[in-house]
CSV table of C-alpha atoms and ligand atoms in Angstrom, one decimal:
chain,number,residue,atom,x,y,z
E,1,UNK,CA,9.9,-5.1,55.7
E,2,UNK,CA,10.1,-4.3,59.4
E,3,UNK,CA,12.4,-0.9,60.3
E,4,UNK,CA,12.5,-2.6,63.9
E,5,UNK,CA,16.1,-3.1,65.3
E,6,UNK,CA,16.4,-7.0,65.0
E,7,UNK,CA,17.5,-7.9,68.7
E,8,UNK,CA,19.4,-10.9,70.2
E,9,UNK,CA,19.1,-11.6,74.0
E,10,UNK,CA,21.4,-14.1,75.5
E,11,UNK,CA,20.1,-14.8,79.4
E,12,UNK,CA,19.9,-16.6,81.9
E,13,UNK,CA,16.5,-16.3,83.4
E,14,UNK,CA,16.4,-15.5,86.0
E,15,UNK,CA,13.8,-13.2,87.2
E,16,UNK,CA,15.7,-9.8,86.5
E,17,UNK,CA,16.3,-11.6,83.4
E,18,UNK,CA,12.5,-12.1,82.8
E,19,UNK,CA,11.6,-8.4,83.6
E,20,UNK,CA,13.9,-7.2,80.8
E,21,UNK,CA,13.3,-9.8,78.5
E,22,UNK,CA,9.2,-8.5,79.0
E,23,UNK,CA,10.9,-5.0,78.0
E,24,UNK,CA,11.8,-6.4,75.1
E,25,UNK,CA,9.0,-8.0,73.7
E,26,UNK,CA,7.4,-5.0,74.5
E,27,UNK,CA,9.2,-2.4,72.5
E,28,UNK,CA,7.7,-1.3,70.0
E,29,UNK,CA,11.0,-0.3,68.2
E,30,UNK,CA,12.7,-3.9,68.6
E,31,UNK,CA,12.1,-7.1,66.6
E,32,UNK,CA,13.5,-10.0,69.3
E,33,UNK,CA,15.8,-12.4,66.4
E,34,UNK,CA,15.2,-15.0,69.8
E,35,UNK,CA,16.3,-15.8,72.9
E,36,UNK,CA,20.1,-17.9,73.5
E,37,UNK,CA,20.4,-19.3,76.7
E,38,UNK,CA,23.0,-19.8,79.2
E,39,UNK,CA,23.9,-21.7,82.9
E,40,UNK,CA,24.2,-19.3,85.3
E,41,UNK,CA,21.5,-18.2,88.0
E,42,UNK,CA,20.5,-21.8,88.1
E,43,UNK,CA,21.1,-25.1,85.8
E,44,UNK,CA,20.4,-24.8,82.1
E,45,UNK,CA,17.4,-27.2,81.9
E,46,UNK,CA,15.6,-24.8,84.3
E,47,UNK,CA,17.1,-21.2,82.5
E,48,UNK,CA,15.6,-23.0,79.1
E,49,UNK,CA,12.1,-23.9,80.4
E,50,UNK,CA,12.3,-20.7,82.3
E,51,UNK,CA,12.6,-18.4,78.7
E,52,UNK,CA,9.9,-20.7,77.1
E,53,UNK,CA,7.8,-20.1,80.2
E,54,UNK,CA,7.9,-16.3,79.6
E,55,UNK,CA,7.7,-15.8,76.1
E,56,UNK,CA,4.3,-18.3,76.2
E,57,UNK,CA,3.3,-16.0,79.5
E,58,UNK,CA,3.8,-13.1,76.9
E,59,UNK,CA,2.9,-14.7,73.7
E,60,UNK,CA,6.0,-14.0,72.2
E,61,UNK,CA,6.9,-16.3,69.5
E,62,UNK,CA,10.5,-16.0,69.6
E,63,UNK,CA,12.8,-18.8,69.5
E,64,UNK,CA,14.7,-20.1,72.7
E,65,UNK,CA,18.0,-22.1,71.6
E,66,UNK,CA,19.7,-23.9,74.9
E,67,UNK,CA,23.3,-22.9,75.3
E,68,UNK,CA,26.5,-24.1,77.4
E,69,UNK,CA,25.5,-25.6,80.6
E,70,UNK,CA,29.0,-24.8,82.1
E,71,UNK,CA,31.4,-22.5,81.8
E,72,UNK,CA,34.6,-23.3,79.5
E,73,UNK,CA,37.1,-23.9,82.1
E,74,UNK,CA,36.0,-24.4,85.3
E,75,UNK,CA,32.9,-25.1,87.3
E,76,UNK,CA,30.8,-22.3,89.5
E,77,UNK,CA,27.9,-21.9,91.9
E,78,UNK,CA,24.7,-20.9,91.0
E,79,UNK,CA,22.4,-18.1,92.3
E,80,UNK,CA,19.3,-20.6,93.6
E,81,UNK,CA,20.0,-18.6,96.5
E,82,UNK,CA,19.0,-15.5,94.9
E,83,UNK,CA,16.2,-16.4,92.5
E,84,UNK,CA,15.0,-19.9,93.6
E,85,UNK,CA,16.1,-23.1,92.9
E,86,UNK,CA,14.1,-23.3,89.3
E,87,UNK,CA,14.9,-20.1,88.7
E,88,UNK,CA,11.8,-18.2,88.6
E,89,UNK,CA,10.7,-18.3,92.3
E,90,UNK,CA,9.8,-21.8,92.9
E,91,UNK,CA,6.2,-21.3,92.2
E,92,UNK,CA,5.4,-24.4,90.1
E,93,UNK,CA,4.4,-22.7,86.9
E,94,UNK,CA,2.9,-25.2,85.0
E,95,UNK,CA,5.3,-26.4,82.1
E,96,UNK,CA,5.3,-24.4,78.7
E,97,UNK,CA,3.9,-26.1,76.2
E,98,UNK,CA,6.6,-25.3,73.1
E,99,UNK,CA,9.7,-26.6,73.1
E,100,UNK,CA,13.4,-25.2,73.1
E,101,UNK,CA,15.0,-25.4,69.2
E,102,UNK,CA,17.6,-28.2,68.6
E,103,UNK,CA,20.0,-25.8,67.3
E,104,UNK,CA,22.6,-24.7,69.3
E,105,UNK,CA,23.2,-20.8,71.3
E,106,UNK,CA,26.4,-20.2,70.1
E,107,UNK,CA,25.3,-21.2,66.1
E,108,UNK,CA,22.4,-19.8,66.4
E,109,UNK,CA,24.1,-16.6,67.2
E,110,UNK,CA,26.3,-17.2,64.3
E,111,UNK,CA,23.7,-17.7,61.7
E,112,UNK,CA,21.7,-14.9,63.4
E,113,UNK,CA,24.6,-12.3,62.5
E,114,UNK,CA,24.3,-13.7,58.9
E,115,UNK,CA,20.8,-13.2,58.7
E,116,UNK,CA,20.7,-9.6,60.3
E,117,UNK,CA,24.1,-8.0,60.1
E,118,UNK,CA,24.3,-5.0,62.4
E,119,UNK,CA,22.0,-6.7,64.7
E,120,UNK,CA,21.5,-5.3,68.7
E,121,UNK,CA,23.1,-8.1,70.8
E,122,UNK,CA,22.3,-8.2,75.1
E,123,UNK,CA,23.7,-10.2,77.1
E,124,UNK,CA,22.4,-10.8,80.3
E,125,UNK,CA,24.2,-13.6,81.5
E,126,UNK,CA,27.4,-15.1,82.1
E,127,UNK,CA,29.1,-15.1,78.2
E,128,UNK,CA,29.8,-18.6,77.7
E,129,UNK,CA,27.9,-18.6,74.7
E,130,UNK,CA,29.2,-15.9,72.7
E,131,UNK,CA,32.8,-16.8,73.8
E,132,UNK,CA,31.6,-20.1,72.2
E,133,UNK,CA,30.6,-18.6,69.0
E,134,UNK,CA,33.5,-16.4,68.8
E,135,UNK,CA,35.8,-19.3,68.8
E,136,UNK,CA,33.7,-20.9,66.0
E,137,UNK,CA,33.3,-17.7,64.3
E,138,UNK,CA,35.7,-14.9,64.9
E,139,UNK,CA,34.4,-12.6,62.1
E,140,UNK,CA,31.1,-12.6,64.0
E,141,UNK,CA,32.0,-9.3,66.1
E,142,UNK,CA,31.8,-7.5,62.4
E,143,UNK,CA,28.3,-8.5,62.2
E,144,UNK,CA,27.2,-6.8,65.4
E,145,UNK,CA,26.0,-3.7,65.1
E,146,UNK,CA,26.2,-3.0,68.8
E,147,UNK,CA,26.9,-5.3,72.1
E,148,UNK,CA,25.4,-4.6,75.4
E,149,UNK,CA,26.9,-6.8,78.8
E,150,UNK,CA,25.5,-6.7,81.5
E,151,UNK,CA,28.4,-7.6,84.2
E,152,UNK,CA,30.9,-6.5,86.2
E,153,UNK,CA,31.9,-4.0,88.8
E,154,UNK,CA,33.7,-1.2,87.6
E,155,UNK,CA,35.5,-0.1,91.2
E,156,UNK,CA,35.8,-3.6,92.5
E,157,UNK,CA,32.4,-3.8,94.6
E,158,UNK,CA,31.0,-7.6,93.7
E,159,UNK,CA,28.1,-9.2,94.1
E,160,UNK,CA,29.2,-12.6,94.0
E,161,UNK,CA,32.5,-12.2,95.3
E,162,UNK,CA,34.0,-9.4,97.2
E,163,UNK,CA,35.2,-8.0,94.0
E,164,UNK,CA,33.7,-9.9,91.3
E,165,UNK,CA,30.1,-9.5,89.9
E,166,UNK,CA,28.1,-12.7,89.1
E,167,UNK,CA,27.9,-12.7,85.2
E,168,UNK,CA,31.4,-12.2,84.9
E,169,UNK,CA,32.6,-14.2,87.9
E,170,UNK,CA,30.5,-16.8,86.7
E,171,UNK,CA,32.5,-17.6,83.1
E,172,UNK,CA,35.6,-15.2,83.5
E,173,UNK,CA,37.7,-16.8,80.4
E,174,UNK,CA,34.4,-15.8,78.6
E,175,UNK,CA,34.5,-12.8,79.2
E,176,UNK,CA,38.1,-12.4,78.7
E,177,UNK,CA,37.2,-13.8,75.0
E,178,UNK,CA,34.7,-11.5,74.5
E,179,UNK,CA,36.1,-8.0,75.6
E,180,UNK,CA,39.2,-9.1,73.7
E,181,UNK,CA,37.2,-10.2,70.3
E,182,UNK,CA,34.6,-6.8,70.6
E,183,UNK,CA,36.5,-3.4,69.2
E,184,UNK,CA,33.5,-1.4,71.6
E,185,UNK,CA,31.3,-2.7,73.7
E,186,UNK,CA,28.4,-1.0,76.2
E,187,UNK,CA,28.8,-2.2,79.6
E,188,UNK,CA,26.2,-1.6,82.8
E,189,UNK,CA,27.8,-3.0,85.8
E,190,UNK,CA,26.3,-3.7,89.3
E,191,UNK,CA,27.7,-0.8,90.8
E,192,UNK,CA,25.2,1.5,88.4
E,193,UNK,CA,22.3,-1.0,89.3
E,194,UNK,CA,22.9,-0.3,92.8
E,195,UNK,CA,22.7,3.4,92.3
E,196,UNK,CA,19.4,2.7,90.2
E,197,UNK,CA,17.3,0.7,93.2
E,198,UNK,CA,13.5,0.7,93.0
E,199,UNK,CA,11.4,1.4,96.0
E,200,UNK,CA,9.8,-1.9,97.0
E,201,UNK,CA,6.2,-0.2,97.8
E,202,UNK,CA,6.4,0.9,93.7
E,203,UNK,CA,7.3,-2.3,92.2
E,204,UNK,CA,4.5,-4.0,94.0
E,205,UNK,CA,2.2,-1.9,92.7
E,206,UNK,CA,3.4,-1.8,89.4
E,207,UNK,CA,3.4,-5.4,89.4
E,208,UNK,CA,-0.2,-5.1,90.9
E,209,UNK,CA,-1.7,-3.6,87.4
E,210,UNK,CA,-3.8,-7.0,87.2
E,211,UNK,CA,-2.4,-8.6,83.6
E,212,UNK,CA,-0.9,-12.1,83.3
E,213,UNK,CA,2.4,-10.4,82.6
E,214,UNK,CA,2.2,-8.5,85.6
E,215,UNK,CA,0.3,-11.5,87.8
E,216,UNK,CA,3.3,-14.0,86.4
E,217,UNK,CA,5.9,-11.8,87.1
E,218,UNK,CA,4.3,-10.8,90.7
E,219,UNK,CA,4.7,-14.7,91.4
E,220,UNK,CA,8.1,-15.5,90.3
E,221,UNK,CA,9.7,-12.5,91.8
E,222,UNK,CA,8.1,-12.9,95.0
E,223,UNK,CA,11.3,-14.4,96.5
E,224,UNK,CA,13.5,-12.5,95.5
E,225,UNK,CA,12.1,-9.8,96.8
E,226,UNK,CA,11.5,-10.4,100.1
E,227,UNK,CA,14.9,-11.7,100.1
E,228,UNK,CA,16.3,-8.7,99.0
E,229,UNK,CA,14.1,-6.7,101.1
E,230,UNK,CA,15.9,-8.7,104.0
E,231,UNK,CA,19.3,-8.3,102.6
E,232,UNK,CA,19.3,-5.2,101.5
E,233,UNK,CA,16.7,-2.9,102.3
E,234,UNK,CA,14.1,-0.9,100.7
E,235,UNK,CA,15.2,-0.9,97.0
E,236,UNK,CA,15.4,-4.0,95.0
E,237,UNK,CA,17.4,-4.2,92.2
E,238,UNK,CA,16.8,-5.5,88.5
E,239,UNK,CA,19.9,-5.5,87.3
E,240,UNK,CA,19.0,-6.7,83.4
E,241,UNK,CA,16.0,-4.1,83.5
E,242,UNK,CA,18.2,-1.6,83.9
E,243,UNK,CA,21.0,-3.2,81.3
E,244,UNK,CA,17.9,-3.8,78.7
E,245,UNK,CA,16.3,0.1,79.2
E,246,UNK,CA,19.9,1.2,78.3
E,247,UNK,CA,19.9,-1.4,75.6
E,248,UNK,CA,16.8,-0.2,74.2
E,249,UNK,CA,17.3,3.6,75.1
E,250,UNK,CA,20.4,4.6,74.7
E,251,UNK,CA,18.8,8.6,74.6
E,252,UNK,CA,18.1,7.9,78.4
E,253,UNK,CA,21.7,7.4,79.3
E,254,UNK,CA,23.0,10.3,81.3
E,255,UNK,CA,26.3,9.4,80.2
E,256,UNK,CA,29.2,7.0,79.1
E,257,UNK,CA,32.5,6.9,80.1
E,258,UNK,CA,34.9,4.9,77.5
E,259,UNK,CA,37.8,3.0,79.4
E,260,UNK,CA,40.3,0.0,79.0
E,261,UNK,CA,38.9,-3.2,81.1
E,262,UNK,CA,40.4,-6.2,81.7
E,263,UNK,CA,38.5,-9.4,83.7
E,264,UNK,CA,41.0,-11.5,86.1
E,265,UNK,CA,40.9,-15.1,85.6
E,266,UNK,CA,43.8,-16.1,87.8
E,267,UNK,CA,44.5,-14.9,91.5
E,268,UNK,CA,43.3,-16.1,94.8
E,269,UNK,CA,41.2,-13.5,95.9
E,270,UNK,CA,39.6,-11.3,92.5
E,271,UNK,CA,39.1,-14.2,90.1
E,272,UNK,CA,36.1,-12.5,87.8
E,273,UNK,CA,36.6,-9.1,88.9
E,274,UNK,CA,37.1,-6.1,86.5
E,275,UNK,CA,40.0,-4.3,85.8
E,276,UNK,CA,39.0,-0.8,84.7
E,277,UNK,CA,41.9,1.8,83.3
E,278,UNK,CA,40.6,4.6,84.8
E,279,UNK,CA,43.8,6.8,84.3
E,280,UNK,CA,44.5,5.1,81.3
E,281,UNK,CA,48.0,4.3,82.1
E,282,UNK,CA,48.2,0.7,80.5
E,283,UNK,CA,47.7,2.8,77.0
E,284,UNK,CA,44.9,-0.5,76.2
E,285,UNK,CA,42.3,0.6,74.0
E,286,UNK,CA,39.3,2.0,75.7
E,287,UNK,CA,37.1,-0.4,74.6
E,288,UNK,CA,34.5,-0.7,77.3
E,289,UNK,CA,31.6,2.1,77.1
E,290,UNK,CA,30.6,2.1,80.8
E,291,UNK,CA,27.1,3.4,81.9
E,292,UNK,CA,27.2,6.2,84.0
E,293,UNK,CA,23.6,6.9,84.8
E,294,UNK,CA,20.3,6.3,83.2
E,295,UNK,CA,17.4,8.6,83.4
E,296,UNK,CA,14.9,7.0,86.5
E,297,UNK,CA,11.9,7.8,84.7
E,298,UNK,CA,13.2,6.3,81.4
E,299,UNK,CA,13.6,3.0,83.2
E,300,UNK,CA,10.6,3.0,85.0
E,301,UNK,CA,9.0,3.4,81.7
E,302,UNK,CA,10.2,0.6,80.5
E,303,UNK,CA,9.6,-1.4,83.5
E,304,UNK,CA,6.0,-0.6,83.7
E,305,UNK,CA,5.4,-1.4,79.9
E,306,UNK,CA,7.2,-4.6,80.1
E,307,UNK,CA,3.7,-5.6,82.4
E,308,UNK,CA,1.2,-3.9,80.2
B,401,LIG,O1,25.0,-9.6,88.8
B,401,LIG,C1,23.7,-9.5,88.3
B,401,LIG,C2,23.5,-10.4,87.1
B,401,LIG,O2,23.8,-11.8,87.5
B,401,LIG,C3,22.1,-10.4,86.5
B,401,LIG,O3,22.2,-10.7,85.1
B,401,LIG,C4,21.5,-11.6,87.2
B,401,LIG,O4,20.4,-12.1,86.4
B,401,LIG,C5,22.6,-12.6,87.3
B,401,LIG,O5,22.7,-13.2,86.1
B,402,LIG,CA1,20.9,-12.5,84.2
């Protein structure tokens, strides 16, 4: 009988996706339930072969079950731009030899609540899935023990937008499901991950430490960080690292701040942005536990074992 916290990852790898989902497999206090998959930095065919690709890379035997391919309402661009157009760099990685399961994200997540009630869920990706499940099952938010999101922008300073963050922007009616479904909720937002950069010199030489992990992930993130080197100078940013080290260390949070959030899925110009109550003048439940810092050495912890 394991005392591990039993984990669920939903993702859409996605190489920040694949650094924290290394994290993962590499806690020692963690037991990953498996790996639900969502559209969202590229097409679902390559997000699916992507997570297969990186638990064989790390010889986790976790299973990947292939989600939505689009978001419920209406369609959205991609973020090839960003992480390649497979995904994981355009390298060519020769394909994974397992398979995806046949069963679906959003039951999988249904009949993974039954299994493990109380379970840790992440998600790192736009929320199409669990917006799915939570319309199939809307009991399912009493069998999670704890939700962490990583997505939005808490003052309104997007990634994908001007004001909208990608995860979010991506699937805003499923997020709109989900924050209204989830009593609490942990939320890291791209403003934090901005504040948490990593020097480029130090990632490479983590990612130097000369193991497959770290070799693999050296390859895939190559592009993405020279692009980001390009766009945005000396610190790159792994936004789901930081969202899983919270996820698996809540100790290293510097603190929370509990506020009332809404997403917007009408408007012209803040479709998938985030409303946050920061007076709390609307009198809507503070749902949304917001990350207000992480300790830097906690992450890089986390970072570094994720390659070990
Ligand atoms: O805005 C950053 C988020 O969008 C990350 O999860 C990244 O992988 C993309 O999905
Ligand atoms: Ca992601």
């Amino acid at each position: 009988m394991t005392d591990r916290i039993p984990l669920l990852i939903d993702t859409d790898p996605g190489v920040d996706d694949a650094w924290a989902l290394l994290m993962a497999f590499a806690s020692p206090h963690h037991e990953v339930l498996g790996l639900t998959i969502s559209a969202g930095n590229v097409g679902l065919a390559h997000t699916v072969r992507n997570a297969l690709k990186l638990c064989e890379i790390a010889k986790a035997d976790v299973p990947v079950f292939p989600g939505c391919a689009v978001p419920l309402v209406f369609p959205a661009d991609d973020a090839a731009y960003v992480h390649g157009r497979d995904g994981f760099g355009d390298t060519g990685y020769l394909a994974p030899a397992r398979r995806a399961e046949a069963e679906h994200a959003a039951l999988a997540m249904i009949r993974l609540s039954h299994a493990h009630p109380g379970l840790l869920l992440v998600c790192l990706g736009p929320l199409t899935n669990l917006a799915l499940a939570l319309r199939l099952d809307p009991t399912l938010p009493s069998r999670v023990g704890r939700l962490l999101v990583m997505g939005g922008a808490v003052t309104g300073q997007g990634n994908t937008s001007a004001s909208a963050e990608f995860n979010l922007g991506f699937d805003p009616e499923a997020a709109h499901i989900v924050f209204e479904a989830f009593e609490s909720f942990d939320l890291v937002d791209w403003e934090l991950v901005l504040r948490h950069g990593l020097p480029h010199a130090e990632v490479e030489a983590w990612l130097a430490a000369g193991t497959p992990k770290a070799a693999f992930y050296r390859a895939i993130s190559r592009r993405t960080r020279e692009w980001s080197e390009d766009r945005r100078g000396s610190l790159w940013h792994c936004a789901d690292g930081l969202a899983m080290a919270a996820a698996l260390e809540p100790e290293a949070a510097t603190g929370w701040q509990h506020r009332a959030i809404e997403v917007e899925t009408g408007g012209r110009f803040a479709r998938g942005a985030t409303i946050v109550d920061w007076t709390g003048r609307t009198g809507r439940p503070a749902k949304a536990r917001i990350l207000a810092g992480l300790d830097p050495a906690r992450l890089h912890h986390w970072l570094r074992l994720a390659l070990a």
